[in-house]
């Protein structure tokens, strides 16, 4: 994990240097929006047809001087049989804003096109650093790209031993459901909710995956927890006992009942 975290700094440097040298090909200039300029341009085969497609990420001109969060349009361009690029997806919520990285700065780390689809990387924070890595996989039958895995990690920069504060979470497609790139939101609006434990005992999991090994920690019937995130079979919860000791993690949704 820590090699991955440290690589975030290296990746940021590489991305910054690359961004300074990248130019938008002439054939893609028609996809620029008024008042916007290129943030990133990545070429590659996105739909396994052996043709050079592309992903274009836009930013509002002068976004670093604007106090409010402004959208960064994400555009997928597919090479047609006539050899020209055609826009097939535009999503204004896929890329985190310039100020969404907190003290660290711009969280956008880049996009990589691979054999099965593409990845989007973000990194940010202040004393608490976080990273987010989204994997999208191409579905040939549906001719679309779907979120295949959501990987996140965080750690506190003051910890000499990162094991004390570092966490990693992987959510696979079975728990994410069917989320196309057009529907994807990199900054979802989590809703806080209260739940009561109905099972005699329910264990914490580090990752929401049926069949995975739970942690030793558990909750008892009647315990009330707070949550912000739900997957298909799990709820990510926060619990504080009478001694003000806190625990957090994923628990099985079937063991809980939502308090309305």
CSV table of C-alpha atoms in Angstrom, one decimal:
chain,number,residue,atom,x,y,z
A,1,UNK,CA,0.0,0.0,0.0
A,2,UNK,CA,2.7,2.5,1.0
A,3,UNK,CA,4.6,2.0,-2.2
A,4,UNK,CA,1.3,3.0,-3.9
A,5,UNK,CA,0.9,6.0,-1.7
A,6,UNK,CA,4.4,7.2,-2.2
A,7,UNK,CA,3.9,6.7,-6.0
A,8,UNK,CA,1.2,9.3,-5.7
A,9,UNK,CA,3.9,11.9,-5.3
A,10,UNK,CA,5.9,10.6,-8.2
A,11,UNK,CA,2.8,10.3,-10.3
A,12,UNK,CA,1.9,13.9,-9.5
A,13,UNK,CA,5.3,15.1,-10.6
A,14,UNK,CA,5.1,13.0,-13.8
A,15,UNK,CA,1.6,14.2,-14.5
A,16,UNK,CA,2.6,17.8,-14.0
A,17,UNK,CA,5.6,17.5,-16.4
A,18,UNK,CA,3.4,15.7,-18.9
A,19,UNK,CA,0.6,18.3,-18.7
A,20,UNK,CA,3.2,21.0,-19.5
A,21,UNK,CA,4.2,19.3,-22.7
A,22,UNK,CA,0.9,17.9,-23.9
A,23,UNK,CA,-0.9,19.5,-26.8
A,24,UNK,CA,-4.4,19.0,-28.1
A,25,UNK,CA,-4.4,17.3,-31.6
A,26,UNK,CA,-6.0,19.4,-34.3
A,27,UNK,CA,-8.7,16.7,-34.8
A,28,UNK,CA,-9.9,17.1,-31.2
A,29,UNK,CA,-10.0,20.9,-31.1
A,30,UNK,CA,-13.6,21.0,-32.2
A,31,UNK,CA,-14.6,19.3,-28.9
A,32,UNK,CA,-13.4,22.2,-26.8
A,33,UNK,CA,-16.2,24.1,-25.1
A,34,UNK,CA,-16.4,27.9,-25.0
A,35,UNK,CA,-14.5,29.2,-22.0
A,36,UNK,CA,-12.7,25.9,-21.5
A,37,UNK,CA,-9.2,24.5,-22.4
A,38,UNK,CA,-7.5,21.1,-22.2
A,39,UNK,CA,-6.6,19.7,-18.8
A,40,UNK,CA,-5.6,16.3,-20.2
A,41,UNK,CA,-5.7,14.3,-23.4
A,42,UNK,CA,-5.1,10.5,-23.4
A,43,UNK,CA,-5.1,8.5,-26.6
A,44,UNK,CA,-5.7,4.8,-26.8
A,45,UNK,CA,-8.0,2.0,-27.8
A,46,UNK,CA,-11.1,2.3,-25.6
A,47,UNK,CA,-13.4,-0.3,-27.1
A,48,UNK,CA,-11.1,-3.0,-28.4
A,49,UNK,CA,-11.6,-2.2,-32.1
A,50,UNK,CA,-7.9,-1.6,-32.8
A,51,UNK,CA,-8.6,2.1,-33.5
A,52,UNK,CA,-7.0,5.1,-31.7
A,53,UNK,CA,-9.7,6.6,-29.5
A,54,UNK,CA,-9.2,9.3,-26.9
A,55,UNK,CA,-10.3,10.8,-23.5
A,56,UNK,CA,-10.4,14.6,-23.3
A,57,UNK,CA,-10.6,16.3,-19.9
A,58,UNK,CA,-11.4,20.0,-19.9
A,59,UNK,CA,-11.0,22.8,-17.4
A,60,UNK,CA,-12.5,26.2,-17.2
A,61,UNK,CA,-10.0,28.9,-18.3
A,62,UNK,CA,-8.6,30.5,-15.1
A,63,UNK,CA,-10.1,27.9,-12.8
A,64,UNK,CA,-7.4,28.4,-10.2
A,65,UNK,CA,-8.6,32.0,-9.7
A,66,UNK,CA,-12.3,31.1,-9.2
A,67,UNK,CA,-13.4,30.7,-5.6
A,68,UNK,CA,-16.3,28.3,-6.3
A,69,UNK,CA,-16.0,24.7,-7.5
A,70,UNK,CA,-16.3,24.5,-11.3
A,71,UNK,CA,-16.9,21.5,-13.4
A,72,UNK,CA,-14.3,19.7,-15.4
A,73,UNK,CA,-16.0,18.0,-18.4
A,74,UNK,CA,-14.9,14.5,-19.1
A,75,UNK,CA,-15.3,13.5,-22.8
A,76,UNK,CA,-14.9,10.1,-24.5
A,77,UNK,CA,-14.1,10.3,-28.2
A,78,UNK,CA,-14.4,7.1,-30.3
A,79,UNK,CA,-12.8,6.6,-33.7
A,80,UNK,CA,-15.5,6.0,-36.4
A,81,UNK,CA,-15.2,3.9,-39.5
A,82,UNK,CA,-14.6,7.2,-41.5
A,83,UNK,CA,-11.5,7.8,-39.4
A,84,UNK,CA,-12.9,10.7,-37.5
A,85,UNK,CA,-13.4,11.1,-33.7
A,86,UNK,CA,-16.9,11.3,-32.4
A,87,UNK,CA,-18.1,12.3,-28.9
A,88,UNK,CA,-20.0,9.4,-27.2
A,89,UNK,CA,-19.9,10.4,-23.6
A,90,UNK,CA,-19.7,13.7,-21.7
A,91,UNK,CA,-19.8,13.7,-17.9
A,92,UNK,CA,-19.3,16.9,-15.9
A,93,UNK,CA,-19.1,15.1,-12.5
A,94,UNK,CA,-16.4,12.5,-13.3
A,95,UNK,CA,-13.4,14.6,-12.5
A,96,UNK,CA,-12.9,16.3,-9.1
A,97,UNK,CA,-12.6,20.1,-9.1
A,98,UNK,CA,-9.4,22.1,-8.8
A,99,UNK,CA,-10.1,22.8,-5.1
A,100,UNK,CA,-11.4,19.4,-4.2
A,101,UNK,CA,-7.9,18.2,-3.1
A,102,UNK,CA,-7.9,20.5,0.0
A,103,UNK,CA,-4.5,21.8,1.2
A,104,UNK,CA,-2.7,19.4,-1.1
A,105,UNK,CA,-4.0,21.2,-4.2
A,106,UNK,CA,-5.5,19.9,-7.4
A,107,UNK,CA,-6.4,16.2,-6.8
A,108,UNK,CA,-6.4,15.1,-10.4
A,109,UNK,CA,-3.6,12.6,-11.0
A,110,UNK,CA,-4.4,11.4,-14.4
A,111,UNK,CA,-6.1,8.8,-16.5
A,112,UNK,CA,-4.6,5.6,-18.0
A,113,UNK,CA,-6.2,3.6,-20.8
A,114,UNK,CA,-5.6,-0.2,-20.5
A,115,UNK,CA,-6.7,-3.4,-22.3
A,116,UNK,CA,-10.1,-3.6,-20.5
A,117,UNK,CA,-11.0,0.1,-20.2
A,118,UNK,CA,-9.4,3.0,-18.2
A,119,UNK,CA,-8.5,4.2,-14.7
A,120,UNK,CA,-9.0,7.6,-13.1
A,121,UNK,CA,-6.7,8.6,-10.2
A,122,UNK,CA,-7.1,11.3,-7.5
A,123,UNK,CA,-4.9,12.3,-4.5
A,124,UNK,CA,-5.4,15.0,-1.9
A,125,UNK,CA,-5.8,16.0,1.7
A,126,UNK,CA,-3.7,17.8,4.3
A,127,UNK,CA,-2.5,16.1,7.5
A,128,UNK,CA,-4.9,13.3,6.5
A,129,UNK,CA,-3.9,12.2,3.0
A,130,UNK,CA,-6.3,10.3,0.8
A,131,UNK,CA,-6.3,8.6,-2.6
A,132,UNK,CA,-9.0,7.3,-4.9
A,133,UNK,CA,-8.6,5.0,-7.8
A,134,UNK,CA,-11.5,4.2,-10.1
A,135,UNK,CA,-11.4,1.3,-12.6
A,136,UNK,CA,-13.8,1.3,-15.6
A,137,UNK,CA,-14.3,-1.7,-17.7
A,138,UNK,CA,-15.6,-1.8,-21.3
A,139,UNK,CA,-18.8,-3.9,-21.8
A,140,UNK,CA,-18.8,-4.9,-25.5
A,141,UNK,CA,-22.4,-6.1,-25.5
A,142,UNK,CA,-23.7,-2.7,-24.1
A,143,UNK,CA,-21.0,-0.7,-25.8
A,144,UNK,CA,-20.4,1.2,-22.7
A,145,UNK,CA,-17.9,1.6,-19.8
A,146,UNK,CA,-18.9,0.6,-16.2
A,147,UNK,CA,-17.3,1.2,-12.8
A,148,UNK,CA,-15.6,-2.1,-12.1
A,149,UNK,CA,-13.7,-1.3,-8.9
A,150,UNK,CA,-13.4,1.6,-6.4
A,151,UNK,CA,-10.2,1.6,-4.4
A,152,UNK,CA,-9.5,4.2,-1.7
A,153,UNK,CA,-6.8,4.7,0.9
A,154,UNK,CA,-5.9,7.2,3.6
A,155,UNK,CA,-3.2,7.8,6.1
A,156,UNK,CA,-2.0,10.5,8.5
A,157,UNK,CA,1.3,12.1,7.5
A,158,UNK,CA,2.5,12.6,11.1
A,159,UNK,CA,2.5,8.9,11.9
A,160,UNK,CA,5.9,7.3,12.0
A,161,UNK,CA,4.3,3.9,11.6
A,162,UNK,CA,1.7,4.3,8.9
A,163,UNK,CA,0.0,1.0,9.9
A,164,UNK,CA,-1.5,2.9,12.8
A,165,UNK,CA,-3.6,5.2,10.7
A,166,UNK,CA,-3.6,3.8,7.2
A,167,UNK,CA,-6.7,2.3,5.7
A,168,UNK,CA,-7.5,0.7,2.4
A,169,UNK,CA,-11.0,-0.1,1.0
A,170,UNK,CA,-11.8,-1.9,-2.2
A,171,UNK,CA,-15.4,-2.1,-3.5
A,172,UNK,CA,-15.9,-4.4,-6.5
A,173,UNK,CA,-18.6,-4.3,-9.2
A,174,UNK,CA,-20.8,-6.9,-7.3
A,175,UNK,CA,-21.3,-4.3,-4.5
A,176,UNK,CA,-21.2,-1.2,-6.6
A,177,UNK,CA,-24.0,-2.2,-8.9
A,178,UNK,CA,-24.2,-1.1,-12.6
A,179,UNK,CA,-22.7,2.4,-12.8
A,180,UNK,CA,-21.9,3.6,-16.3
A,181,UNK,CA,-19.3,6.3,-16.9
A,182,UNK,CA,-22.1,8.7,-17.9
A,183,UNK,CA,-23.8,8.2,-14.5
A,184,UNK,CA,-20.6,8.2,-12.4
A,185,UNK,CA,-19.9,10.9,-9.8
A,186,UNK,CA,-16.4,11.1,-8.4
A,187,UNK,CA,-17.8,13.2,-5.5
A,188,UNK,CA,-21.0,11.4,-4.5
A,189,UNK,CA,-23.5,13.1,-2.1
A,190,UNK,CA,-23.3,10.7,0.9
A,191,UNK,CA,-26.4,10.8,3.1
A,192,UNK,CA,-26.0,10.3,6.8
A,193,UNK,CA,-28.3,7.7,8.4
A,194,UNK,CA,-28.8,5.9,11.7
A,195,UNK,CA,-29.1,2.1,11.9
A,196,UNK,CA,-29.9,-0.3,14.7
A,197,UNK,CA,-28.2,-3.7,15.0
A,198,UNK,CA,-30.9,-6.5,14.9
A,199,UNK,CA,-28.7,-9.5,14.8
A,200,UNK,CA,-27.3,-10.9,18.1
A,201,UNK,CA,-23.8,-10.0,16.8
A,202,UNK,CA,-22.5,-8.6,13.6
A,203,UNK,CA,-18.8,-8.2,12.7
A,204,UNK,CA,-16.8,-5.4,11.1
A,205,UNK,CA,-15.2,-5.9,7.6
A,206,UNK,CA,-12.5,-3.9,6.1
A,207,UNK,CA,-13.9,-4.4,2.6
A,208,UNK,CA,-17.5,-5.0,1.6
A,209,UNK,CA,-17.2,-8.4,0.0
A,210,UNK,CA,-19.3,-11.4,0.7
A,211,UNK,CA,-17.2,-14.4,1.8
A,212,UNK,CA,-14.3,-12.3,3.0
A,213,UNK,CA,-12.8,-12.7,6.5
A,214,UNK,CA,-14.3,-10.3,9.1
A,215,UNK,CA,-12.3,-8.5,11.7
A,216,UNK,CA,-12.4,-9.4,15.4
A,217,UNK,CA,-14.4,-6.4,16.3
A,218,UNK,CA,-18.2,-6.7,16.3
A,219,UNK,CA,-21.5,-4.9,17.3
A,220,UNK,CA,-24.2,-6.3,19.5
A,221,UNK,CA,-28.0,-6.3,19.1
A,222,UNK,CA,-29.4,-2.9,20.0
A,223,UNK,CA,-26.3,-0.9,19.1
A,224,UNK,CA,-27.0,2.2,17.1
A,225,UNK,CA,-24.5,3.3,14.4
A,226,UNK,CA,-24.1,6.1,11.9
A,227,UNK,CA,-23.5,5.6,8.2
A,228,UNK,CA,-22.8,7.5,5.0
A,229,UNK,CA,-22.3,4.8,2.5
A,230,UNK,CA,-24.2,1.8,1.4
A,231,UNK,CA,-23.3,-0.9,-1.1
A,232,UNK,CA,-25.5,-3.9,-2.2
A,233,UNK,CA,-24.9,-6.0,0.8
A,234,UNK,CA,-23.0,-3.8,3.3
A,235,UNK,CA,-23.2,-0.5,5.1
A,236,UNK,CA,-20.1,1.5,6.1
A,237,UNK,CA,-20.8,2.5,9.7
A,238,UNK,CA,-19.3,4.5,12.6
A,239,UNK,CA,-19.9,3.4,16.2
A,240,UNK,CA,-19.0,5.0,19.5
A,241,UNK,CA,-19.5,3.1,22.8
A,242,UNK,CA,-20.2,4.5,26.3
A,243,UNK,CA,-16.5,4.9,26.9
A,244,UNK,CA,-16.1,7.1,23.9
A,245,UNK,CA,-14.2,4.4,22.0
A,246,UNK,CA,-15.0,4.5,18.3
A,247,UNK,CA,-15.0,1.8,15.6
A,248,UNK,CA,-15.7,2.0,11.9
A,249,UNK,CA,-16.0,-0.4,9.0
A,250,UNK,CA,-18.4,-2.3,6.9
A,251,UNK,CA,-21.1,-4.5,8.4
A,252,UNK,CA,-23.7,-6.7,6.7
A,253,UNK,CA,-26.8,-4.8,5.8
A,254,UNK,CA,-29.0,-7.8,6.6
A,255,UNK,CA,-28.0,-7.4,10.3
A,256,UNK,CA,-29.2,-3.8,10.5
A,257,UNK,CA,-32.5,-1.9,10.3
A,258,UNK,CA,-32.6,1.7,9.3
A,259,UNK,CA,-34.0,4.1,11.9
A,260,UNK,CA,-36.4,6.5,10.1
